[in-house]
Amino acid sequence: MNSYKNIIILTGAGISAESGLATFRASNGLWNNHKVEDVATIEAFERNPDYVHDFYNELKLELIKAQPNPAHLAITKLQQNYPAKISVITQNVDTLHEKAGNQNIYHIHGQINQSVCLNCGHILETFGDVDTQTQCHNCHVTGMMKPNIVFFGENLLCMDTVEQLLSSCDLFLSVGTSGVVFPAASFVQIAKYNGAKTFEFNLEPTSNNFYFDKHIMGPAGTTLPAFIEELLKSS
Ligand code: APR
């Protein structure tokens, strides 16, 4: 294996599946029990903020209980032992990367334990319920808190940093994402264009398969630690 200097690990719901969390598009996925247009669009939030708050307050109860699995933990081992800049760009709103001790985490779709005040932009960090009665701790206005989740049609978070990271990336690992939601699904193309080696870790080849140098089939809790062990041996 080569030695790398700028590694990006892009993660999706699949990396949290072995921690017991539902993915989005599997048969028992989140989007099979709730319509995206009812809980994940700004129109839905404007139409029925209480229903949207309830959905994310429920989801918090699930996510707060989940524990990181060997895939998350292997990233920490890599970051602690491999001499490179290693960034985690996650589409996940769970905090399993944080619980595993990962560093340099960029939640481009937001975070379940955050709400943002639409009046002043203050971020409230809590796993507790947030709703239309919640008062902003900064501007003290009530009823303007929104889950800090990027709804379909909204801009992703951390994109300036993500673009910089992609421009100098020499190893791009995509772990547990179906590669169907843009712009995250285009990151591998940008990395490849900039000369990165690209690996996809998934149970099955995804629609993005063309851009990957290698597809490593299997559960990320097994395949990613094995890959990282090899990388560490070669460093
Ligand atoms: N190991 C590796 N991959 C897995 C595992 C596992 N144990 N379990 C499931 N997968 C794979 C599935 O094969 C699938 O390709 O994880 C992927 C999950 O895909 P999605 O459910 O589409 O989730 P994700 O790709 O993260 O969705 C992206 O879509 O709805 C939006 O904002 C939401 O962030 C989400 C985005």
PDB file of C-alpha atoms and ligand atoms in Angstrom:
ATOM      1  CA  MET A   1       0.000   0.000   0.000  1.00  0.00           C
ATOM      2  CA  ASN A   2       1.185   3.572  -0.664  1.00  0.00           C
ATOM      3  CA  SER A   3       1.643   6.088   2.133  1.00  0.00           C
ATOM      4  CA  TYR A   4      -0.971   8.826   2.116  1.00  0.00           C
ATOM      5  CA  LYS A   5      -0.960  12.376   3.432  1.00  0.00           C
ATOM      6  CA  ASN A   6      -4.597  13.547   3.170  1.00  0.00           C
ATOM      7  CA  ILE A   7      -7.244  10.923   3.823  1.00  0.00           C
ATOM      8  CA  ILE A   8     -11.004  11.509   3.606  1.00  0.00           C
ATOM      9  CA  ILE A   9     -13.456   9.027   5.068  1.00  0.00           C
ATOM     10  CA  LEU A  10     -16.996   9.733   3.792  1.00  0.00           C
ATOM     11  CA  THR A  11     -19.603   7.894   5.855  1.00  0.00           C
ATOM     12  CA  GLY A  12     -23.302   7.173   5.472  1.00  0.00           C
ATOM     13  CA  ALA A  13     -25.974   5.380   7.465  1.00  0.00           C
ATOM     14  CA  GLY A  14     -24.393   1.992   6.694  1.00  0.00           C
ATOM     15  CA  ILE A  15     -21.483   2.626   9.065  1.00  0.00           C
ATOM     16  CA  SER A  16     -23.994   2.937  11.916  1.00  0.00           C
ATOM     17  CA  ALA A  17     -26.093  -0.087  10.889  1.00  0.00           C
ATOM     18  CA  GLU A  18     -24.043  -2.480  13.075  1.00  0.00           C
ATOM     19  CA  SER A  19     -24.701  -0.129  15.983  1.00  0.00           C
ATOM     20  CA  GLY A  20     -28.375  -0.979  15.533  1.00  0.00           C
ATOM     21  CA  LEU A  21     -29.444   2.203  13.738  1.00  0.00           C
ATOM     22  CA  ALA A  22     -31.785   2.098  10.757  1.00  0.00           C
ATOM     23  CA  THR A  23     -30.444   3.272   7.419  1.00  0.00           C
ATOM     24  CA  PHE A  24     -32.644   5.363   5.139  1.00  0.00           C
ATOM     25  CA  ARG A  25     -33.322   3.271   2.055  1.00  0.00           C
ATOM     26  CA  ALA A  26     -33.237  -0.306   3.290  1.00  0.00           C
ATOM     27  CA  SER A  27     -36.547  -2.185   3.455  1.00  0.00           C
ATOM     28  CA  ASN A  28     -36.911  -1.245   7.157  1.00  0.00           C
ATOM     29  CA  GLY A  29     -35.308   2.145   6.530  1.00  0.00           C
ATOM     30  CA  LEU A  30     -36.309   5.485   7.997  1.00  0.00           C
ATOM     31  CA  TRP A  31     -37.755   6.629   4.703  1.00  0.00           C
ATOM     32  CA  ASN A  32     -40.039   3.619   4.594  1.00  0.00           C
ATOM     33  CA  ASN A  33     -41.760   4.637   7.834  1.00  0.00           C
ATOM     34  CA  HIS A  34     -41.857   8.379   7.229  1.00  0.00           C
ATOM     35  CA  LYS A  35     -42.228  10.384   4.058  1.00  0.00           C
ATOM     36  CA  VAL A  36     -39.244  12.622   3.284  1.00  0.00           C
ATOM     37  CA  GLU A  37     -41.696  15.358   2.304  1.00  0.00           C
ATOM     38  CA  ASP A  38     -43.286  15.207   5.776  1.00  0.00           C
ATOM     39  CA  VAL A  39     -40.138  15.401   7.916  1.00  0.00           C
ATOM     40  CA  ALA A  40     -37.109  16.369   5.834  1.00  0.00           C
ATOM     41  CA  THR A  41     -38.065  19.447   3.802  1.00  0.00           C
ATOM     42  CA  ILE A  42     -38.248  23.109   4.813  1.00  0.00           C
ATOM     43  CA  GLU A  43     -41.835  23.176   3.489  1.00  0.00           C
ATOM     44  CA  ALA A  44     -42.775  20.366   5.908  1.00  0.00           C
ATOM     45  CA  PHE A  45     -41.219  22.310   8.775  1.00  0.00           C
ATOM     46  CA  GLU A  46     -43.097  25.503   7.857  1.00  0.00           C
ATOM     47  CA  ARG A  47     -46.329  23.519   7.364  1.00  0.00           C
ATOM     48  CA  ASN A  48     -46.192  21.504  10.596  1.00  0.00           C
ATOM     49  CA  PRO A  49     -43.199  22.307  12.849  1.00  0.00           C
ATOM     50  CA  ASP A  50     -44.549  20.277  15.774  1.00  0.00           C
ATOM     51  CA  TYR A  51     -44.747  17.099  13.646  1.00  0.00           C
ATOM     52  CA  VAL A  52     -41.159  17.619  12.412  1.00  0.00           C
ATOM     53  CA  HIS A  53     -39.877  18.371  15.939  1.00  0.00           C
ATOM     54  CA  ASP A  54     -41.625  15.208  17.195  1.00  0.00           C
ATOM     55  CA  PHE A  55     -39.890  13.102  14.504  1.00  0.00           C
ATOM     56  CA  TYR A  56     -36.413  14.344  15.467  1.00  0.00           C
ATOM     57  CA  ASN A  57     -37.149  14.242  19.222  1.00  0.00           C
ATOM     58  CA  GLU A  58     -38.128  10.553  18.733  1.00  0.00           C
ATOM     59  CA  LEU A  59     -34.994   9.920  16.661  1.00  0.00           C
ATOM     60  CA  LYS A  60     -32.839  11.437  19.453  1.00  0.00           C
ATOM     61  CA  LEU A  61     -34.104   8.727  21.843  1.00  0.00           C
ATOM     62  CA  GLU A  62     -32.865   6.075  19.399  1.00  0.00           C
ATOM     63  CA  LEU A  63     -29.532   7.690  18.584  1.00  0.00           C
ATOM     64  CA  ILE A  64     -28.543   8.602  22.158  1.00  0.00           C
ATOM     65  CA  LYS A  65     -28.612   4.880  23.100  1.00  0.00           C
ATOM     66  CA  ALA A  66     -26.463   3.691  20.183  1.00  0.00           C
ATOM     67  CA  GLN A  67     -22.822   2.800  20.714  1.00  0.00           C
ATOM     68  CA  PRO A  68     -19.994   3.014  18.168  1.00  0.00           C
ATOM     69  CA  ASN A  69     -19.046  -0.229  16.417  1.00  0.00           C
ATOM     70  CA  PRO A  70     -15.614  -1.516  15.234  1.00  0.00           C
ATOM     71  CA  ALA A  71     -15.846   0.573  12.072  1.00  0.00           C
ATOM     72  CA  HIS A  72     -16.072   3.856  14.025  1.00  0.00           C
ATOM     73  CA  LEU A  73     -13.383   2.669  16.456  1.00  0.00           C
ATOM     74  CA  ALA A  74     -11.017   1.710  13.629  1.00  0.00           C
ATOM     75  CA  ILE A  75     -11.117   5.307  12.389  1.00  0.00           C
ATOM     76  CA  THR A  76      -9.925   6.497  15.807  1.00  0.00           C
ATOM     77  CA  LYS A  77      -7.093   3.933  15.700  1.00  0.00           C
ATOM     78  CA  LEU A  78      -6.084   5.194  12.252  1.00  0.00           C
ATOM     79  CA  GLN A  79      -6.203   8.850  13.342  1.00  0.00           C
ATOM     80  CA  GLN A  80      -4.074   8.072  16.405  1.00  0.00           C
ATOM     81  CA  ASN A  81      -1.442   5.971  14.612  1.00  0.00           C
ATOM     82  CA  TYR A  82      -1.179   6.946  10.944  1.00  0.00           C
ATOM     83  CA  PRO A  83       0.911  10.063  10.066  1.00  0.00           C
ATOM     84  CA  ALA A  84      -1.581  11.881   7.829  1.00  0.00           C
ATOM     85  CA  LYS A  85      -4.418  14.412   7.976  1.00  0.00           C
ATOM     86  CA  ILE A  86      -7.495  12.191   8.328  1.00  0.00           C
ATOM     87  CA  SER A  87     -10.926  13.823   8.011  1.00  0.00           C
ATOM     88  CA  VAL A  88     -14.354  12.278   8.577  1.00  0.00           C
ATOM     89  CA  ILE A  89     -17.053  13.749   6.337  1.00  0.00           C
ATOM     90  CA  THR A  90     -20.307  12.244   7.523  1.00  0.00           C
ATOM     91  CA  GLN A  91     -23.833  12.365   6.135  1.00  0.00           C
ATOM     92  CA  ASN A  92     -25.001  10.884   9.439  1.00  0.00           C
ATOM     93  CA  VAL A  93     -26.719  12.975  12.082  1.00  0.00           C
ATOM     94  CA  ASP A  94     -25.891  10.485  14.828  1.00  0.00           C
ATOM     95  CA  THR A  95     -22.892  11.217  17.086  1.00  0.00           C
ATOM     96  CA  LEU A  96     -21.232   7.784  16.880  1.00  0.00           C
ATOM     97  CA  HIS A  97     -18.063   9.212  15.314  1.00  0.00           C
ATOM     98  CA  GLU A  98     -17.754  11.521  18.335  1.00  0.00           C
ATOM     99  CA  LYS A  99     -18.530   8.696  20.795  1.00  0.00           C
ATOM    100  CA  ALA A 100     -15.795   6.597  19.161  1.00  0.00           C
ATOM    101  CA  GLY A 101     -13.255   9.392  19.675  1.00  0.00           C
ATOM    102  CA  ASN A 102     -12.913  10.321  15.999  1.00  0.00           C
ATOM    103  CA  GLN A 103     -11.461  13.795  15.308  1.00  0.00           C
ATOM    104  CA  ASN A 104     -11.904  16.242  12.388  1.00  0.00           C
ATOM    105  CA  ILE A 105     -15.576  15.306  11.921  1.00  0.00           C
ATOM    106  CA  TYR A 106     -17.710  17.302   9.475  1.00  0.00           C
ATOM    107  CA  HIS A 107     -21.470  16.713   9.716  1.00  0.00           C
ATOM    108  CA  ILE A 108     -22.544  17.941   6.256  1.00  0.00           C
ATOM    109  CA  HIS A 109     -26.196  16.977   6.879  1.00  0.00           C
ATOM    110  CA  GLY A 110     -26.292  18.337  10.437  1.00  0.00           C
ATOM    111  CA  GLN A 111     -26.483  16.712  13.857  1.00  0.00           C
ATOM    112  CA  ILE A 112     -29.433  15.238  15.788  1.00  0.00           C
ATOM    113  CA  ASN A 113     -28.314  16.820  19.093  1.00  0.00           C
ATOM    114  CA  GLN A 114     -28.301  20.340  17.658  1.00  0.00           C
ATOM    115  CA  SER A 115     -31.042  22.879  16.962  1.00  0.00           C
ATOM    116  CA  VAL A 116     -30.519  26.234  15.308  1.00  0.00           C
ATOM    117  CA  CYS A 117     -32.370  29.469  16.101  1.00  0.00           C
ATOM    118  CA  LEU A 118     -33.859  30.869  12.887  1.00  0.00           C
ATOM    119  CA  ASN A 119     -33.849  34.303  14.529  1.00  0.00           C
ATOM    120  CA  CYS A 120     -30.188  34.662  15.576  1.00  0.00           C
ATOM    121  CA  GLY A 121     -28.389  31.522  14.318  1.00  0.00           C
ATOM    122  CA  HIS A 122     -27.456  30.302  17.824  1.00  0.00           C
ATOM    123  CA  ILE A 123     -26.848  26.534  17.978  1.00  0.00           C
ATOM    124  CA  LEU A 124     -28.453  24.747  20.942  1.00  0.00           C
ATOM    125  CA  GLU A 125     -26.770  21.419  21.731  1.00  0.00           C
ATOM    126  CA  THR A 126     -29.141  19.000  23.470  1.00  0.00           C
ATOM    127  CA  PHE A 127     -30.452  15.440  23.220  1.00  0.00           C
ATOM    128  CA  GLY A 128     -33.547  16.722  25.037  1.00  0.00           C
ATOM    129  CA  ASP A 129     -36.818  17.644  23.326  1.00  0.00           C
ATOM    130  CA  VAL A 130     -36.886  20.837  21.293  1.00  0.00           C
ATOM    131  CA  ASP A 131     -40.206  22.184  19.963  1.00  0.00           C
ATOM    132  CA  THR A 132     -42.146  25.300  19.087  1.00  0.00           C
ATOM    133  CA  GLN A 133     -42.188  26.311  22.765  1.00  0.00           C
ATOM    134  CA  THR A 134     -38.393  26.197  23.126  1.00  0.00           C
ATOM    135  CA  GLN A 135     -36.811  29.572  23.852  1.00  0.00           C
ATOM    136  CA  CYS A 136     -33.466  30.427  22.264  1.00  0.00           C
ATOM    137  CA  HIS A 137     -30.780  30.672  24.970  1.00  0.00           C
ATOM    138  CA  ASN A 138     -29.140  33.523  23.074  1.00  0.00           C
ATOM    139  CA  CYS A 139     -31.818  35.916  21.758  1.00  0.00           C
ATOM    140  CA  HIS A 140     -34.561  34.562  24.072  1.00  0.00           C
ATOM    141  CA  VAL A 141     -37.078  34.437  21.217  1.00  0.00           C
ATOM    142  CA  THR A 142     -39.486  31.475  21.507  1.00  0.00           C
ATOM    143  CA  GLY A 143     -40.679  29.264  18.650  1.00  0.00           C
ATOM    144  CA  MET A 144     -37.820  29.881  16.238  1.00  0.00           C
ATOM    145  CA  MET A 145     -35.761  26.740  16.939  1.00  0.00           C
ATOM    146  CA  LYS A 146     -35.282  24.313  13.992  1.00  0.00           C
ATOM    147  CA  PRO A 147     -33.560  20.906  14.176  1.00  0.00           C
ATOM    148  CA  ASN A 148     -29.993  21.525  12.879  1.00  0.00           C
ATOM    149  CA  ILE A 149     -30.627  18.900  10.210  1.00  0.00           C
ATOM    150  CA  VAL A 150     -30.032  19.844   6.579  1.00  0.00           C
ATOM    151  CA  PHE A 151     -33.412  19.399   4.899  1.00  0.00           C
ATOM    152  CA  PHE A 152     -33.663  18.471   1.217  1.00  0.00           C
ATOM    153  CA  GLY A 153     -33.183  21.667  -0.761  1.00  0.00           C
ATOM    154  CA  GLU A 154     -31.058  23.336   1.934  1.00  0.00           C
ATOM    155  CA  ASN A 155     -27.314  23.945   1.586  1.00  0.00           C
ATOM    156  CA  LEU A 156     -24.970  21.435   3.154  1.00  0.00           C
ATOM    157  CA  LEU A 157     -22.885  22.457   6.168  1.00  0.00           C
ATOM    158  CA  CYS A 158     -19.049  22.695   6.251  1.00  0.00           C
ATOM    159  CA  MET A 159     -18.837  22.785   2.442  1.00  0.00           C
ATOM    160  CA  ASP A 160     -15.942  25.317   2.306  1.00  0.00           C
ATOM    161  CA  THR A 161     -13.802  22.954   4.369  1.00  0.00           C
ATOM    162  CA  VAL A 162     -15.035  19.904   2.448  1.00  0.00           C
ATOM    163  CA  GLU A 163     -14.049  21.479  -0.885  1.00  0.00           C
ATOM    164  CA  GLN A 164     -10.560  22.248   0.465  1.00  0.00           C
ATOM    165  CA  LEU A 165     -10.169  18.696   1.788  1.00  0.00           C
ATOM    166  CA  LEU A 166     -11.292  17.163  -1.522  1.00  0.00           C
ATOM    167  CA  SER A 167      -8.812  19.289  -3.472  1.00  0.00           C
ATOM    168  CA  SER A 168      -5.807  17.769  -1.641  1.00  0.00           C
ATOM    169  CA  CYS A 169      -7.172  14.274  -0.909  1.00  0.00           C
ATOM    170  CA  ASP A 170      -4.947  11.329  -1.905  1.00  0.00           C
ATOM    171  CA  LEU A 171      -7.031   8.544  -0.315  1.00  0.00           C
ATOM    172  CA  PHE A 172     -10.861   8.574  -0.342  1.00  0.00           C
ATOM    173  CA  LEU A 173     -12.786   5.903   1.562  1.00  0.00           C
ATOM    174  CA  SER A 174     -16.590   5.804   1.161  1.00  0.00           C
ATOM    175  CA  VAL A 175     -18.195   3.741   3.940  1.00  0.00           C
ATOM    176  CA  GLY A 176     -21.852   2.697   4.088  1.00  0.00           C
ATOM    177  CA  THR A 177     -23.499   5.132   1.742  1.00  0.00           C
ATOM    178  CA  SER A 178     -25.766   4.357  -1.195  1.00  0.00           C
ATOM    179  CA  GLY A 179     -24.276   7.261  -3.159  1.00  0.00           C
ATOM    180  CA  VAL A 180     -27.664   8.528  -4.368  1.00  0.00           C
ATOM    181  CA  VAL A 181     -27.876  11.886  -2.554  1.00  0.00           C
ATOM    182  CA  PHE A 182     -25.975  14.807  -4.013  1.00  0.00           C
ATOM    183  CA  PRO A 183     -23.697  16.665  -3.568  1.00  0.00           C
ATOM    184  CA  ALA A 184     -22.167  14.069  -1.174  1.00  0.00           C
ATOM    185  CA  ALA A 185     -22.471  11.447  -3.927  1.00  0.00           C
ATOM    186  CA  SER A 186     -20.220  13.569  -6.163  1.00  0.00           C
ATOM    187  CA  PHE A 187     -17.331  13.789  -3.672  1.00  0.00           C
ATOM    188  CA  VAL A 188     -15.695  10.594  -4.971  1.00  0.00           C
ATOM    189  CA  GLN A 189     -15.596  12.013  -8.506  1.00  0.00           C
ATOM    190  CA  ILE A 190     -13.861  15.175  -7.264  1.00  0.00           C
ATOM    191  CA  ALA A 191     -11.381  13.161  -5.211  1.00  0.00           C
ATOM    192  CA  LYS A 192     -10.642  10.888  -8.165  1.00  0.00           C
ATOM    193  CA  TYR A 193     -10.237  13.874 -10.475  1.00  0.00           C
ATOM    194  CA  ASN A 194      -7.660  15.232  -8.007  1.00  0.00           C
ATOM    195  CA  GLY A 195      -5.701  11.974  -8.148  1.00  0.00           C
ATOM    196  CA  ALA A 196      -6.950  10.166  -5.022  1.00  0.00           C
ATOM    197  CA  LYS A 197      -7.131   6.390  -4.658  1.00  0.00           C
ATOM    198  CA  THR A 198     -10.801   5.579  -4.027  1.00  0.00           C
ATOM    199  CA  PHE A 199     -12.269   2.627  -2.115  1.00  0.00           C
ATOM    200  CA  GLU A 200     -15.944   1.829  -1.495  1.00  0.00           C
ATOM    201  CA  PHE A 201     -16.990  -0.176   1.584  1.00  0.00           C
ATOM    202  CA  ASN A 202     -20.539  -1.456   1.225  1.00  0.00           C
ATOM    203  CA  LEU A 203     -22.639  -4.625   1.357  1.00  0.00           C
ATOM    204  CA  GLU A 204     -23.183  -4.247  -2.389  1.00  0.00           C
ATOM    205  CA  PRO A 205     -21.834  -2.200  -5.306  1.00  0.00           C
ATOM    206  CA  THR A 206     -23.596   1.194  -5.468  1.00  0.00           C
ATOM    207  CA  SER A 207     -24.543   3.406  -8.384  1.00  0.00           C
ATOM    208  CA  ASN A 208     -21.275   5.305  -7.793  1.00  0.00           C
ATOM    209  CA  ASN A 209     -19.257   2.154  -8.313  1.00  0.00           C
ATOM    210  CA  PHE A 210     -17.623   3.438 -11.515  1.00  0.00           C
ATOM    211  CA  TYR A 211     -15.532   6.023  -9.606  1.00  0.00           C
ATOM    212  CA  PHE A 212     -14.027   3.589  -7.143  1.00  0.00           C
ATOM    213  CA  ASP A 213     -10.673   1.862  -7.749  1.00  0.00           C
ATOM    214  CA  LYS A 214     -11.798  -0.956  -5.490  1.00  0.00           C
ATOM    215  CA  HIS A 215     -15.078  -2.119  -3.984  1.00  0.00           C
ATOM    216  CA  ILE A 216     -14.650  -3.877  -0.632  1.00  0.00           C
ATOM    217  CA  MET A 217     -17.796  -5.921  -0.075  1.00  0.00           C
ATOM    218  CA  GLY A 218     -19.120  -6.780   3.363  1.00  0.00           C
ATOM    219  CA  PRO A 219     -20.177  -5.223   6.662  1.00  0.00           C
ATOM    220  CA  ALA A 220     -18.107  -2.131   7.474  1.00  0.00           C
ATOM    221  CA  GLY A 221     -17.604  -3.366  11.053  1.00  0.00           C
ATOM    222  CA  THR A 222     -15.435  -6.115   9.557  1.00  0.00           C
ATOM    223  CA  THR A 223     -14.058  -4.697   6.302  1.00  0.00           C
ATOM    224  CA  LEU A 224     -12.964  -1.250   7.499  1.00  0.00           C
ATOM    225  CA  PRO A 225     -10.933  -2.443  10.534  1.00  0.00           C
ATOM    226  CA  ALA A 226      -9.187  -5.019   8.310  1.00  0.00           C
ATOM    227  CA  PHE A 227      -8.359  -2.368   5.708  1.00  0.00           C
ATOM    228  CA  ILE A 228      -7.087   0.024   8.391  1.00  0.00           C
ATOM    229  CA  GLU A 229      -4.902  -2.713   9.907  1.00  0.00           C
ATOM    230  CA  GLU A 230      -3.243  -3.180   6.496  1.00  0.00           C
ATOM    231  CA  LEU A 231      -2.792   0.591   6.133  1.00  0.00           C
ATOM    232  CA  LEU A 232      -1.169   0.806   9.561  1.00  0.00           C
ATOM    233  CA  LYS A 233       1.163  -2.093   8.791  1.00  0.00           C
ATOM    234  CA  SER A 234       2.309  -0.336   5.642  1.00  0.00           C
ATOM    235  CA  SER A 235       2.940   3.023   7.344  1.00  0.00           C
TER     236      SER A 235
HETATM  237  N1  APR B   1     -21.737  -2.126   6.210  1.00  0.00           N
HETATM  238  C1  APR B   1     -21.532  -1.411   5.068  1.00  0.00           C
HETATM  239  N2  APR B   1     -22.536  -0.855   4.356  1.00  0.00           N
HETATM  240  C2  APR B   1     -23.786  -1.035   4.818  1.00  0.00           C
HETATM  241  C3  APR B   1     -24.079  -1.761   5.995  1.00  0.00           C
HETATM  242  C4  APR B   1     -22.987  -2.315   6.703  1.00  0.00           C
HETATM  243  N3  APR B   1     -23.150  -3.029   7.833  1.00  0.00           N
HETATM  244  N4  APR B   1     -25.436  -1.766   6.178  1.00  0.00           N
HETATM  245  C5  APR B   1     -25.969  -1.060   5.149  1.00  0.00           C
HETATM  246  N5  APR B   1     -24.982  -0.628   4.334  1.00  0.00           N
HETATM  247  C6  APR B   1     -25.105   0.204   3.130  1.00  0.00           C
HETATM  248  C7  APR B   1     -26.299  -0.104   2.264  1.00  0.00           C
HETATM  249  O1  APR B   1     -25.971  -1.106   1.296  1.00  0.00           O
HETATM  250  C8  APR B   1     -26.530   1.261   1.586  1.00  0.00           C
HETATM  251  O2  APR B   1     -25.771   1.360   0.378  1.00  0.00           O
HETATM  252  O3  APR B   1     -25.288   1.534   3.590  1.00  0.00           O
HETATM  253  C9  APR B   1     -25.990   2.274   2.591  1.00  0.00           C
HETATM  254  C10 APR B   1     -27.072   3.098   3.272  1.00  0.00           C
HETATM  255  O4  APR B   1     -27.691   3.856   2.273  1.00  0.00           O
HETATM  256  P1  APR B   1     -28.854   4.885   2.657  1.00  0.00           P
HETATM  257  O5  APR B   1     -29.859   4.206   3.510  1.00  0.00           O
HETATM  258  O6  APR B   1     -29.270   5.546   1.376  1.00  0.00           O
HETATM  259  O7  APR B   1     -28.112   5.966   3.596  1.00  0.00           O
HETATM  260  P2  APR B   1     -27.130   7.121   3.142  1.00  0.00           P
HETATM  261  O8  APR B   1     -26.350   6.735   1.929  1.00  0.00           O
HETATM  262  O9  APR B   1     -26.369   7.527   4.345  1.00  0.00           O
HETATM  263  O10 APR B   1     -28.157   8.301   2.747  1.00  0.00           O
HETATM  264  C11 APR B   1     -27.577   9.550   2.410  1.00  0.00           C
HETATM  265  O11 APR B   1     -29.785  10.523   2.295  1.00  0.00           O
HETATM  266  O12 APR B   1     -31.902  10.767   3.095  1.00  0.00           O
HETATM  267  C12 APR B   1     -30.668  11.336   3.059  1.00  0.00           C
HETATM  268  O13 APR B   1     -29.825  12.800   4.668  1.00  0.00           O
HETATM  269  C13 APR B   1     -30.070  11.441   4.434  1.00  0.00           C
HETATM  270  O14 APR B   1     -27.739  11.388   5.030  1.00  0.00           O
HETATM  271  C14 APR B   1     -28.762  10.683   4.342  1.00  0.00           C
HETATM  272  C15 APR B   1     -28.496  10.654   2.858  1.00  0.00           C
END
